[in-house]
XYZ file of C-alpha atoms in Angstrom:
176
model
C -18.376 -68.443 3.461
C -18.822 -65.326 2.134
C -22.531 -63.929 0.633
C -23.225 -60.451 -1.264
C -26.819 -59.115 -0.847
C -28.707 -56.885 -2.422
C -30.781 -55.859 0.227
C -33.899 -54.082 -0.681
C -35.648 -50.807 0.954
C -37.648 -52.049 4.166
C -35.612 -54.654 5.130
C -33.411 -54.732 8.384
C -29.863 -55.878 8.411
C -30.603 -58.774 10.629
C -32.422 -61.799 10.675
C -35.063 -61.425 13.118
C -38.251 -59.791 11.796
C -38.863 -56.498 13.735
C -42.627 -54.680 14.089
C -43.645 -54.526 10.752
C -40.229 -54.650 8.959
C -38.770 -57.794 8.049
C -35.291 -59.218 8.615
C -32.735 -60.796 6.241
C -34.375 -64.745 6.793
C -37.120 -64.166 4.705
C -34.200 -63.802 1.557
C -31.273 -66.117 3.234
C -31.792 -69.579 3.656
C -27.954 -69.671 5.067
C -27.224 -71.117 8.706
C -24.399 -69.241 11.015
C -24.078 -66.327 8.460
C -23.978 -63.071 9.901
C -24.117 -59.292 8.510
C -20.350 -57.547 8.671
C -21.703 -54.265 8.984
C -25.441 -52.786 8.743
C -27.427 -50.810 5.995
C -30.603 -49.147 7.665
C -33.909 -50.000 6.913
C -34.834 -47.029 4.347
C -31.142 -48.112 2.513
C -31.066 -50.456 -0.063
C -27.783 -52.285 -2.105
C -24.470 -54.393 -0.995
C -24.517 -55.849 2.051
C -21.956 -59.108 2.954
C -22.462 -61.384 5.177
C -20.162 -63.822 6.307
C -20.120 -67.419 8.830
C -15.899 -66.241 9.844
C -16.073 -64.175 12.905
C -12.494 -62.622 11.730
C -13.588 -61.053 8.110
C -16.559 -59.910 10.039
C -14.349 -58.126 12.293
C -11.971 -56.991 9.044
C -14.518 -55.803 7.291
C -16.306 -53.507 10.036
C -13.370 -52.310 12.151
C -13.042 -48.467 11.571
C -8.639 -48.756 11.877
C -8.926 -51.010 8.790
C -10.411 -47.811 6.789
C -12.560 -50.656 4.315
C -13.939 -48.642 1.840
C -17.625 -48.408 1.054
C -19.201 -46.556 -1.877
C -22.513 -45.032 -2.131
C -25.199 -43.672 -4.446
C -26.791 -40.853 -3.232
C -29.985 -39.276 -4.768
C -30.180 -35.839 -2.980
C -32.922 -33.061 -2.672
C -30.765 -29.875 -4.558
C -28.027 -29.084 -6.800
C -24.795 -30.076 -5.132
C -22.931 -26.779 -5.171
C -19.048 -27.047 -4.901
C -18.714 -25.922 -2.168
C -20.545 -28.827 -0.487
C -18.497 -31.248 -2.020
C -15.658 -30.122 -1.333
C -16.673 -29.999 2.819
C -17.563 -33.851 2.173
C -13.921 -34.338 0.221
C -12.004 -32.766 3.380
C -14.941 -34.303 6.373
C -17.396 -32.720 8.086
C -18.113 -32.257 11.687
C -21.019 -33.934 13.172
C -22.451 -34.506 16.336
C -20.219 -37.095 17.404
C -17.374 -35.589 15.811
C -15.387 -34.935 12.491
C -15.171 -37.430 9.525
C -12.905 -38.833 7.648
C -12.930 -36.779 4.266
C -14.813 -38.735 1.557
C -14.163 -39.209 -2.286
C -17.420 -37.787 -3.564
C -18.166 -36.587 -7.156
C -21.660 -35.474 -8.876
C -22.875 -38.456 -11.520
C -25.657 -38.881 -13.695
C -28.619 -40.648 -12.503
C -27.558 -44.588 -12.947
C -29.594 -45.765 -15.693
C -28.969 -49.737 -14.395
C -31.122 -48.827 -11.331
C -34.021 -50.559 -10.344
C -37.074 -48.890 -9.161
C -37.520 -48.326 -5.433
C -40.447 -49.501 -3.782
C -41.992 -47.223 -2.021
C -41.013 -44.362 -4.772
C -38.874 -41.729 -3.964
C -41.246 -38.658 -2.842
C -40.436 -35.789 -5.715
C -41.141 -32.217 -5.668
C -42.068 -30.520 -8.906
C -40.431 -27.378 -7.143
C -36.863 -28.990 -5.926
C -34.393 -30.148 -8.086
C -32.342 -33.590 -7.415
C -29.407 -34.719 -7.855
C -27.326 -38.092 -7.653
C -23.985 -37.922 -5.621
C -21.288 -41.365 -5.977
C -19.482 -40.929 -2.130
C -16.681 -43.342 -0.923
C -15.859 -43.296 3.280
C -13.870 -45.391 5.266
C -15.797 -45.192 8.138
C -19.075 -46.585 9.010
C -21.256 -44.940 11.780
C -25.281 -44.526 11.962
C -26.690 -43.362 9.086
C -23.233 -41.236 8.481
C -23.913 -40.729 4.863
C -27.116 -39.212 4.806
C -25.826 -37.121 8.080
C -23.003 -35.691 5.610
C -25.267 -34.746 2.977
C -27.525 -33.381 4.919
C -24.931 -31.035 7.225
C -23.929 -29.866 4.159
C -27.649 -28.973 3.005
C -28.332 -31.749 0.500
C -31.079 -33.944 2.028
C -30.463 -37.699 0.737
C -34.010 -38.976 -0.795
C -32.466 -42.314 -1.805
C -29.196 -44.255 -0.770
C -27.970 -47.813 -2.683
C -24.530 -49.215 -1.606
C -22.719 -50.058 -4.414
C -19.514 -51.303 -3.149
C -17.503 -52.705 0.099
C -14.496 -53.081 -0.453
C -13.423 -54.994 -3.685
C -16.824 -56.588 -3.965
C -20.006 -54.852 -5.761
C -23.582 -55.222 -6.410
C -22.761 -55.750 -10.246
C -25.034 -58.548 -11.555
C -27.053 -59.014 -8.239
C -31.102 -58.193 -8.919
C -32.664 -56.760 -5.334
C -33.799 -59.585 -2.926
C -31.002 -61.700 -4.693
C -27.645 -62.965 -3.343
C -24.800 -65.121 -4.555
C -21.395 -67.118 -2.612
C -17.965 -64.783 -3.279
């Protein structure tokens, strides 16, 4: 079985409720369906979950270069210069990534509003950023943007792989 999630902000990747934040049970009534792959907390959008132990493993191991795509809402005005460092990878703590497709795009008017809001400044510009890797470490998108000095104020994962969010309301999920 395969599920697509939209998880929403404030909710972990697992099913266990943690402190304060609560995990994926209170959304997915599902037995022996598991997460292939994470989205932090303070992420929201596509996340799959699966009961076969070997798309799990498919869909999360790095050699298999599964794509993921992103929406980024970033503190600036992405110069080109900092997209091009994310097209050829940037160098992190724990090392060099893989280069990512990454183009500006206008604000997606299909989005749903985030609860909490995203914190604005009347002072700072934003921007939206649509970024692609094929890699998946902590947090590594909003490490990228931020090495390359545009602070990510809001992140929604569109797509893994050939599967996407299309149709699927937050706190909602369907069978693929």
């Amino acid at each position: 079985m395969l599920i697509a999630f939209n998880k929403p902000m404030n909710v972990l990747s697992q099913f266990t409720d943690e402190g304060k934040w609560p995990g994926l049970k209170r959304w997915i009534d599902v037995a022996g369906v598991y997460a292939a792959g994470r989205l932090d907390r303070d992420s929201e959008g596509l996340l799959i979950l699966t009961d076969d132990g070997r798309m799990q493993a498919r869909l999360t191991d790095p050699a298999r270069r599964t794509p993921k795509t992103y929406l980024a809402q970033v503190e600036g005005r992405p110069q080109p210069s900092a997209l091009e460092a994310l097209r050829g990878g940037v160098t992190l703590k724990d090392g060099a990534t893989r280069p990512a497709e990454v183009a500006a795009v206008d604000a997606p008017d299909w989005l749903w509003p985030r609860d909490p809001p995203v914190r604005m400044r009347k002072t700072v510009p934003d921007a939206w950023l649509r970024l692609t890797i094929t890699e998946g470490r902590n947090r590594q998108v909003r490490r990228m943007c931020a090495h390359v000095g545009l602070p990510v104020l809001r992140l929604v994962r569109w797509q893994v792989g050939d599967w996407t969010l299309d149709g699927l309301a937050p706190g909602t999920w369907q069978a693929i």
